[in-house]
Amino acid sequence: MPPDPPPAANQLSHSESFSEAKAEGFSMAMFRSGVLVLTSPLSALSLRIVSILTSASKIVEDTLYIHLQPGLCLSGPAQPKSTYIPATKEVYNLVTKVYSSTSSNCSHLDVRVLLTNIRNQSAHQQPLCSVQNLSHPPEVVLTDFHGSDGGQYNPVKQRLERYTTSCYSCHPNLVSVLLNPDYDVPDKCEVSEESSANEALQSCSDVVAGGTFDGLHSAHKILLSACCLLTESRLLIGVSDKDLLESKVLKELIQPYQHRVDKLSQFLVDIKPSLQYEIVPLLDPYGPAITDPVLKCIVVSEETRKGGNSVNKKRLENHLPELAVHEIQLVKDSQRTEIEEEKISSSSIRIRMLGSLLWPPKKNVHIPSHPYVIGLTGGSGSGKTSIAKRLEKMGATLIDSDKLGHEAYSPRGPAYQQVIEQFGPDIVKEDGTINRKVLGSKVFADKEQLKRLTDIVWPAIATLAKQQIAEAAAQGKAICVMDAAVLLEAGWEDIVHEVWTTIIPEPEAVTRIMDRDGVSEDAAKARLLNQLSNSERVARSNVVLCTLWDPEVTQKQVEKAWDLLQERISQSKL
């Protein structure tokens, strides 16, 4: 079943102009998905594409497909049909510019340049006669075609709609818009006529590429588009997994392997469904690229050039012919910060996820809505306590679970008598307090004994925490932060509204523990082994923070998380 049409689509008829729609007060971003049919010469599009994409981004809010058909005429007597255009360097350069532009000008859009009608050197092309299904059926079709009156000329719009539905499976209530972006039509002298631009790309039957493909971004799309333009029949893609992810920045935030494969497959089938795709896990730097005898070409980026050369060296050792190496240029990231890479990368995208809501918290009807309680956790050496103090300075009421633990053990604490009954009177000092060292010697080497202790103490700490939350509510406090290393192990996420986790790479955590506590490296590693891993914590958290960089960077993360939290709380009151 097709998705229900958006409200604006129901109100905007085929005969109404885009300008009329704006005059009626409709939102500029009215459609979840759309297809942009570009009819200008490729050389002219290169100069106009930023303005065109900016205009389109005001109408489409999620997925924007781009269909290249230079020279398409929508004002003639005959209904136009899609035709093949050759895969040239000019086409590839335009595709690269589209993706490079979207990363900086309309980053909210998932742009996909369709290559269905781009013909490479292969003589075995299927005729363009079938309607292609897209993963997000377009609700609106846009075009850069200029009608004779410069406005929303109805016959042109009708031809555009018929043309689009003859190419792609669209939403049944398809709406058409003739874009009028603010750009000057370039003079002929301004249009590039380099002979190299029309040079055909050298295609071959079987092509290979590899990567992590985490959070499929513009640089990935440029690489994959190059692969599709070069491939005649089969594209083999290795997707990094397991050991190859260990050295990645914020590896805990990398999407699961199957999720990355699914997104990759969807993108590839959308842009070039005629190819055969083979996606395999990449568990070492080479994968099947050094063993597959029918491969002809490997696509690499500037930073993976050495990897391509290493593949060819291994192939020669395996008595296989070398692969042609096609290198694509890296795309600079105009939005990078001081701790991010100069190029568009998944690492930078993961850094930008810090402090953001990774997924909405589940509504907990068993606890009061006010104050709003954040459960802050993290492994030893992660910087959790420093973040808790930063949040306290911003106005949060801090609940320190370590202090509550000491209170629970105190002679008047809720766990005092039970602990003595369970572990014996010899754990009591002369002053009546529990000797934690003696108690520790009884439980820390015995998992069953440790569980008996936590079964007593953890519920007692939760009771004390609830009392402090109730006191904060009585004082009119808006936000509480419960600082608790064992928040998840103890099941205390049931008494908070959101879980925030601080993470740090294990080598850095080991160094911090050694410096802070004066213990050996082995002792520090053993301590981490007895805790939940970063990945386990992240999987159960709503917000993630990292204290790896300078304190100023941590402060920016905390401020971002705090500001977004305020927005969520405000919206929940509406």
XYZ file of C-alpha atoms in Angstrom:
574
model
C 0.000 0.000 0.000
C 1.364 3.458 -0.866
C 1.808 5.877 2.024
C -0.914 8.390 2.735
C -0.374 11.673 0.891
C 0.936 14.568 2.976
C -1.657 17.180 3.968
C -0.276 19.756 1.561
C -0.470 17.330 -1.355
C -4.180 16.879 -0.739
C -4.722 20.623 -0.900
C -2.472 21.424 -3.856
C -4.162 20.400 -7.092
C -2.344 19.721 -10.359
C -3.604 22.999 -11.804
C -2.424 25.217 -8.934
C 0.925 26.924 -9.284
C 3.714 26.751 -6.757
C 3.525 30.497 -6.286
C -0.211 30.205 -5.589
C 0.489 27.513 -3.031
C 2.932 29.782 -1.238
C 0.408 32.600 -1.329
C -2.094 30.341 0.414
C 0.412 29.880 3.234
C 1.450 26.262 2.632
C 4.747 25.164 4.171
C 7.710 25.291 1.829
C 8.821 21.794 2.881
C 5.630 20.006 1.940
C 6.700 16.598 0.658
C 8.654 13.764 2.167
C 10.042 12.540 -1.148
C 10.410 13.929 -4.634
C 12.182 13.528 -7.953
C 13.989 16.393 -9.669
C 14.074 16.131 -13.478
C 16.986 18.170 -14.819
C 16.713 19.156 -18.469
C 19.452 21.774 -18.891
C 22.729 20.919 -20.659
C 25.160 19.234 -18.284
C 27.691 22.045 -18.580
C 25.032 24.605 -17.648
C 23.797 22.458 -14.765
C 27.252 22.496 -13.250
C 26.906 26.259 -12.812
C 23.282 26.173 -11.658
C 23.060 23.074 -9.506
C 23.548 24.773 -6.131
C 20.676 27.189 -6.740
C 18.456 24.413 -8.083
C 19.116 22.165 -5.102
C 18.513 25.032 -2.677
C 15.106 25.655 -4.260
C 14.245 21.946 -4.224
C 15.215 21.638 -0.553
C 12.437 24.083 0.340
C 9.859 21.703 -1.102
C 11.208 18.215 -0.312
C 12.221 17.399 3.251
C 13.525 13.812 3.242
C 14.488 12.023 0.014
C 15.240 13.800 -3.266
C 15.908 11.707 -6.365
C 17.613 13.397 -9.302
C 16.943 12.305 -12.866
C 19.328 13.617 -15.540
C 17.805 14.080 -18.972
C 19.599 17.031 -20.658
C 17.726 18.396 -23.657
C 14.352 17.036 -22.554
C 11.595 19.231 -23.993
C 8.317 19.405 -22.101
C 6.621 21.976 -24.315
C 6.473 20.122 -27.642
C 3.452 18.385 -29.153
C 4.720 14.862 -28.427
C 5.027 13.252 -25.013
C 8.780 13.041 -24.223
C 10.430 9.739 -23.367
C 13.500 8.887 -21.341
C 16.622 8.096 -23.362
C 20.122 6.917 -22.552
C 22.937 9.409 -22.142
C 26.586 8.309 -22.267
C 28.616 7.874 -19.083
C 31.243 10.557 -19.519
C 33.591 12.408 -17.202
C 31.183 15.347 -17.458
C 28.365 13.226 -16.034
C 30.597 11.959 -13.233
C 31.794 15.496 -12.435
C 28.196 16.705 -12.210
C 27.220 13.821 -9.931
C 30.185 14.678 -7.713
C 29.171 18.336 -7.600
C 25.590 17.433 -6.691
C 26.670 15.369 -3.692
C 29.358 17.837 -2.654
C 26.807 20.664 -2.760
C 24.154 18.841 -0.770
C 26.566 18.114 2.076
C 26.957 21.840 2.735
C 23.768 23.451 1.408
C 20.945 21.008 2.167
C 22.440 18.363 4.438
C 18.992 17.341 5.723
C 18.158 15.805 2.341
C 18.962 12.251 1.322
C 19.871 13.017 -2.300
C 20.184 10.152 -4.793
C 21.276 10.757 -8.388
C 19.595 8.093 -10.494
C 21.897 6.445 -13.041
C 19.301 4.204 -14.654
C 19.513 6.019 -17.987
C 23.295 6.537 -17.949
C 24.839 4.199 -20.541
C 28.417 3.020 -20.154
C 30.489 1.235 -22.797
C 28.705 -2.057 -22.384
C 26.760 -3.152 -25.433
C 24.303 -5.147 -23.325
C 21.982 -2.390 -22.133
C 18.351 -3.166 -21.534
C 15.878 -0.834 -23.248
C 14.321 1.872 -21.079
C 10.795 0.553 -21.235
C 9.849 -0.500 -17.720
C 8.770 1.617 -14.789
C 11.378 1.576 -12.006
C 10.301 1.158 -8.396
C 11.994 3.488 -5.937
C 12.333 2.805 -2.220
C 10.638 6.147 -1.455
C 7.933 6.746 -4.103
C 8.072 10.435 -5.101
C 5.171 12.594 -3.962
C 6.266 15.577 -6.051
C 8.161 16.011 -9.311
C 10.278 19.125 -9.797
C 12.101 20.376 -12.855
C 14.439 23.124 -13.965
C 12.612 23.292 -17.323
C 11.443 26.816 -18.155
C 8.048 27.114 -19.808
C 7.390 29.731 -22.434
C 5.637 31.994 -19.926
C 8.172 31.361 -17.158
C 5.394 30.243 -14.810
C 3.530 27.104 -13.840
C 2.342 26.288 -17.369
C -0.256 23.508 -17.101
C 0.503 21.525 -20.310
C 4.166 21.444 -19.307
C 3.272 20.213 -15.834
C 1.024 17.520 -17.284
C 3.764 16.292 -19.626
C 6.201 16.346 -16.716
C 3.900 14.193 -14.588
C 3.295 11.719 -17.430
C 7.021 11.572 -18.172
C 7.911 10.917 -14.554
C 5.297 8.194 -14.044
C 6.511 6.507 -17.244
C 9.974 6.271 -15.656
C 9.284 5.701 -11.953
C 6.606 4.341 -9.664
C 5.299 7.466 -7.941
C 2.759 8.411 -5.316
C -0.756 8.269 -6.838
C -1.372 11.942 -5.989
C 1.797 13.142 -7.704
C 2.188 16.932 -7.730
C 4.397 18.818 -10.185
C 6.343 22.045 -9.645
C 8.352 24.064 -12.163
C 11.260 25.466 -10.221
C 12.357 29.037 -10.806
C 15.591 29.215 -8.814
C 17.552 32.438 -8.673
C 20.316 31.969 -11.202
C 21.408 33.581 -14.400
C 21.354 31.493 -17.542
C 25.045 31.328 -18.533
C 26.164 32.630 -21.892
C 27.678 30.140 -24.271
C 31.132 31.507 -23.541
C 30.673 30.657 -19.871
C 29.788 27.037 -20.512
C 32.726 24.661 -20.303
C 33.455 22.945 -23.593
C 36.575 21.010 -22.590
C 37.083 18.025 -24.841
C 38.019 15.879 -21.845
C 34.590 16.474 -20.317
C 32.931 14.425 -23.059
C 35.459 11.615 -22.738
C 33.755 8.311 -21.984
C 34.507 6.582 -18.709
C 36.370 3.302 -19.188
C 33.945 0.689 -17.911
C 34.507 -2.997 -17.285
C 32.483 -6.053 -16.352
C 33.313 -6.612 -12.656
C 34.273 -3.870 -10.209
C 35.166 -3.996 -6.513
C 35.196 -1.402 -3.706
C 35.199 -1.447 0.066
C 34.455 0.704 3.082
C 32.653 0.988 6.391
C 29.621 2.786 4.884
C 28.462 4.022 8.268
C 25.723 6.670 8.030
C 25.730 6.671 4.210
C 26.911 10.214 3.380
C 27.823 12.267 0.320
C 31.378 10.942 0.021
C 30.033 7.376 0.101
C 27.507 8.275 -2.586
C 30.225 9.708 -4.833
C 32.269 6.509 -4.456
C 29.272 4.268 -5.118
C 28.132 6.353 -8.098
C 31.615 6.079 -9.615
C 31.413 2.312 -9.122
C 28.022 2.133 -10.844
C 29.194 4.278 -13.775
C 32.241 2.032 -14.278
C 30.475 -1.314 -13.822
C 28.905 -3.197 -16.713
C 27.544 -6.240 -14.888
C 28.693 -6.985 -11.275
C 29.695 -4.701 -8.423
C 31.354 -6.431 -5.450
C 31.415 -4.394 -2.221
C 33.172 -5.300 0.999
C 31.668 -3.754 4.141
C 34.075 -3.467 7.082
C 33.132 -5.378 10.211
C 34.499 -6.700 13.514
C 38.305 -6.235 13.832
C 38.388 -3.604 11.087
C 36.162 -1.375 13.240
C 38.331 -1.505 16.358
C 40.451 1.545 15.492
C 37.551 3.710 14.332
C 36.696 6.914 16.192
C 33.644 6.339 18.411
C 33.318 2.783 17.146
C 30.449 2.240 19.605
C 28.267 4.550 17.502
C 28.892 2.701 14.228
C 25.640 1.280 12.882
C 25.249 -2.524 13.034
C 26.608 -4.400 10.031
C 23.217 -5.518 8.733
C 21.800 -2.005 9.039
C 24.676 -0.626 6.966
C 24.230 -3.366 4.374
C 20.488 -2.730 4.112
C 20.970 1.021 3.587
C 23.731 0.374 1.064
C 21.614 -2.125 -0.870
C 18.641 0.220 -0.945
C 20.746 3.071 -2.304
C 22.392 0.937 -4.988
C 19.144 -0.617 -6.211
C 17.616 2.860 -6.365
C 20.354 4.448 -8.451
C 21.228 1.553 -10.798
C 18.880 -1.459 -10.589
C 20.263 -3.144 -13.713
C 23.528 -4.148 -12.049
C 24.252 -7.287 -10.053
C 25.310 -6.373 -6.504
C 27.294 -8.622 -4.204
C 27.857 -7.269 -0.684
C 30.129 -9.222 1.663
C 31.595 -8.640 5.146
C 35.151 -7.309 5.065
C 37.090 -8.887 7.942
C 40.615 -8.005 6.760
C 42.015 -5.204 4.577
C 41.791 -7.276 1.387
C 38.701 -9.477 1.347
C 37.717 -11.160 -1.939
C 39.528 -8.470 -3.965
C 42.711 -10.584 -3.833
C 41.058 -13.923 -4.652
C 38.271 -13.189 -7.164
C 39.722 -13.957 -10.623
C 37.059 -12.149 -12.683
C 37.444 -8.707 -11.112
C 38.797 -6.040 -13.451
C 38.799 -2.759 -11.523
C 39.005 -1.448 -7.966
C 37.629 1.960 -6.969
C 39.526 3.778 -4.224
C 39.736 7.254 -2.723
C 42.847 9.373 -2.251
C 43.316 8.040 1.289
C 42.858 4.374 0.297
C 45.144 4.511 -2.746
C 47.820 2.526 -0.898
C 45.203 -0.094 -0.096
C 44.443 -0.486 -3.795
C 48.135 -0.927 -4.543
C 48.403 -3.523 -1.758
C 45.484 -5.424 -3.269
C 47.283 -5.609 -6.614
C 50.464 -6.787 -4.918
C 48.526 -9.599 -3.233
C 46.807 -10.510 -6.506
C 50.169 -10.917 -8.206
C 51.293 -13.143 -5.336
C 48.115 -15.178 -5.938
C 48.914 -15.359 -9.677
C 45.984 -13.147 -10.593
C 46.062 -10.158 -12.966
C 46.280 -6.673 -11.468
C 43.141 -4.548 -11.241
C 42.724 -1.205 -12.906
C 42.718 1.392 -10.110
C 40.151 4.180 -10.375
C 40.719 6.903 -7.797
C 38.148 9.441 -6.682
C 38.958 12.675 -4.913
C 38.061 13.339 -1.299
C 35.316 15.869 -0.604
C 36.138 18.650 1.834
C 33.772 19.134 4.748
C 32.780 22.799 4.998
C 31.110 22.182 8.373
C 34.065 20.555 10.143
C 35.153 21.568 13.638
C 38.646 21.522 15.100
C 38.401 17.854 16.159
C 36.888 16.595 12.903
C 38.499 15.519 9.652
C 38.920 17.912 6.733
C 37.089 15.495 4.445
C 33.490 14.366 4.742
C 33.724 11.241 6.877
C 31.682 8.908 9.034
C 33.987 9.694 11.960
C 32.999 13.364 11.848
C 29.326 12.447 11.621
C 29.657 10.242 14.711
C 31.374 13.074 16.587
C 28.396 15.299 15.742
C 26.068 12.696 17.252
C 27.561 13.316 20.697
C 25.102 15.183 22.896
C 22.209 14.503 20.505
C 19.261 12.242 21.198
C 20.144 8.931 19.545
C 16.604 7.612 19.993
C 13.600 8.840 21.972
C 13.275 7.592 25.560
C 10.411 5.274 26.398
C 7.695 6.952 28.394
C 7.859 5.764 31.995
C 4.394 6.019 33.555
C 5.646 4.647 36.889
C 7.629 7.746 37.861
C 6.521 11.406 38.194
C 7.038 13.593 35.144
C 8.608 16.320 37.287
C 11.419 16.755 37.949
C 12.874 15.297 34.755
C 15.543 12.789 35.794
C 18.670 12.006 33.770
C 20.521 8.825 34.651
C 24.219 9.487 33.962
C 26.503 6.455 33.729
C 29.863 5.473 32.318
C 32.841 3.216 32.872
C 35.804 3.885 35.112
C 37.924 6.762 33.794
C 35.239 7.912 31.356
C 34.893 11.397 32.840
C 31.371 10.784 34.102
C 31.883 12.709 37.341
C 33.263 15.773 35.539
C 30.219 15.817 33.255
C 27.900 15.480 36.254
C 29.534 18.557 37.803
C 29.136 20.490 34.533
C 25.432 19.649 34.451
C 25.101 20.723 38.085
C 26.586 24.115 37.200
C 23.972 24.450 34.444
C 21.167 24.065 36.958
C 20.599 20.354 37.433
C 20.148 18.889 40.920
C 22.897 16.304 41.371
C 22.166 12.951 43.004
C 25.442 11.163 43.791
C 24.856 7.401 43.995
C 28.269 6.840 45.613
C 27.277 9.066 48.524
C 23.927 7.301 48.713
C 25.805 3.996 48.857
C 27.747 5.184 51.903
C 24.480 6.365 53.448
C 22.859 2.991 52.820
C 25.678 1.269 54.750
C 25.587 3.745 57.656
C 24.144 2.617 61.015
C 20.921 4.440 60.245
C 20.876 3.402 56.594
C 18.264 1.090 55.075
C 20.810 -1.632 54.206
C 22.818 -1.636 57.449
C 21.065 -4.359 59.427
C 20.488 -6.631 56.425
C 24.155 -6.527 55.440
C 25.281 -7.478 58.952
C 22.768 -10.322 59.111
C 23.935 -11.621 55.726
C 27.719 -11.284 56.129
C 28.281 -11.545 59.895
C 29.052 -9.239 62.847
C 32.803 -9.345 62.113
C 32.295 -6.701 59.392
C 31.315 -4.135 62.070
C 33.994 -1.803 63.460
C 34.169 -0.648 67.099
C 32.356 2.594 66.262
C 29.422 0.614 64.860
C 30.101 1.367 61.185
C 30.577 -1.333 58.573
C 34.186 -2.054 57.682
C 33.960 -1.876 53.895
C 37.409 -3.419 53.417
C 36.462 -6.505 55.402
C 33.149 -6.714 53.597
C 34.906 -6.303 50.263
C 37.268 -9.180 50.994
C 34.245 -11.434 51.481
C 32.381 -10.548 48.294
C 34.657 -9.359 45.511
C 36.255 -12.751 44.894
C 32.903 -14.543 45.058
C 30.263 -13.638 42.487
C 27.447 -15.261 44.474
C 28.358 -13.331 47.598
C 28.676 -10.113 45.592
C 25.197 -10.633 44.177
C 23.809 -11.140 47.686
C 25.326 -7.812 48.662
C 24.065 -5.891 45.619
C 20.605 -7.419 46.019
C 20.501 -5.672 49.404
C 22.313 -2.428 48.676
C 21.095 -1.471 45.208
C 17.375 -1.342 46.135
C 18.323 0.667 49.227
C 20.216 3.195 47.090
C 17.233 3.420 44.726
C 14.976 4.203 47.691
C 17.306 6.992 48.840
C 17.520 8.352 45.288
C 13.733 8.492 45.039
C 13.643 10.427 48.300
C 16.095 12.995 46.921
C 14.075 13.259 43.696
C 10.930 13.893 45.758
C 12.764 16.585 47.730
C 13.876 18.228 44.465
C 10.262 18.174 43.268
C 9.105 19.860 46.472
C 11.706 22.572 45.922
C 10.468 23.135 42.356
C 13.605 21.785 40.666
C 13.136 21.052 36.977
C 15.955 18.564 36.271
C 17.848 15.998 38.337
C 20.966 14.106 37.275
C 21.606 10.784 38.965
C 25.341 10.087 38.727
C 25.634 6.296 38.899
C 28.366 4.032 37.534
C 26.156 0.937 37.983
C 22.936 2.575 36.772
C 22.278 -0.102 34.140
C 23.557 -3.078 36.128
C 21.324 -2.098 39.067
C 18.242 -1.550 36.894
C 17.969 2.077 37.967
C 16.963 3.146 34.456
C 13.453 2.428 35.784
C 13.652 5.511 38.024
C 14.976 7.939 35.385
C 13.476 9.443 32.235
C 16.590 9.246 30.059
C 19.934 7.451 30.198
C 23.090 9.388 29.303
C 26.418 7.594 28.936
C 29.984 8.874 28.878
C 32.476 6.802 26.895
C 36.206 6.827 26.332
C 38.431 4.460 24.293
C 39.782 1.641 26.453
C 43.486 2.594 26.103
C 42.699 6.121 27.301
C 40.565 4.766 30.152
C 43.431 2.479 31.259
C 45.855 5.418 31.270
C 43.470 7.571 33.309
C 42.818 4.839 35.880
C 46.555 4.237 36.302
C 47.257 7.959 36.764
C 44.287 8.575 39.061
C 44.464 5.515 41.312
C 48.131 4.576 41.103
C 47.426 1.003 39.967
C 49.192 -1.178 37.397
C 48.118 -1.483 33.773
C 46.911 -5.056 34.360
C 44.848 -3.936 37.360
C 43.290 -1.112 35.343
C 42.394 -3.474 32.491
C 40.940 -5.990 34.949
C 38.742 -3.285 36.426
C 37.338 -2.450 32.989
C 36.740 -6.124 32.210
C 34.483 -6.368 35.265
C 32.290 -3.527 33.977
C 29.848 -3.206 31.122
C 31.563 -2.383 27.847
C 31.079 0.945 26.111
C 29.035 -0.791 23.419
C 26.714 -2.367 25.990
C 26.149 0.998 27.648
C 25.574 2.840 24.359
C 23.016 0.244 23.254
C 20.897 1.138 26.315
C 21.422 4.914 26.292
C 19.559 7.843 24.804
C 22.445 10.310 24.748
C 26.192 9.649 24.476
C 29.036 11.973 25.482
C 32.802 11.555 25.151
C 35.571 13.261 27.126
C 38.427 12.221 24.819
C 39.299 15.735 23.700
C 40.078 19.054 25.402
C 37.759 20.230 28.222
C 36.345 22.934 25.927
C 35.109 20.232 23.543
C 33.475 18.363 26.407
C 31.818 21.588 27.542
C 30.335 22.144 24.067
C 28.931 18.615 24.073
C 27.345 19.098 27.490
C 25.888 22.469 26.488
C 24.459 20.908 23.326
C 22.939 18.015 25.289
C 21.517 20.427 27.878
C 19.976 22.753 25.272
C 18.387 19.853 23.385
C 17.056 18.477 26.669
C 15.398 21.821 27.407
C 13.725 21.668 23.986
C 12.441 18.139 24.635
C 11.042 19.093 28.021
C 9.346 22.188 26.554
C 7.799 20.185 23.731
C 6.491 17.549 26.162
C 4.519 20.270 27.946
C 2.681 21.346 24.769
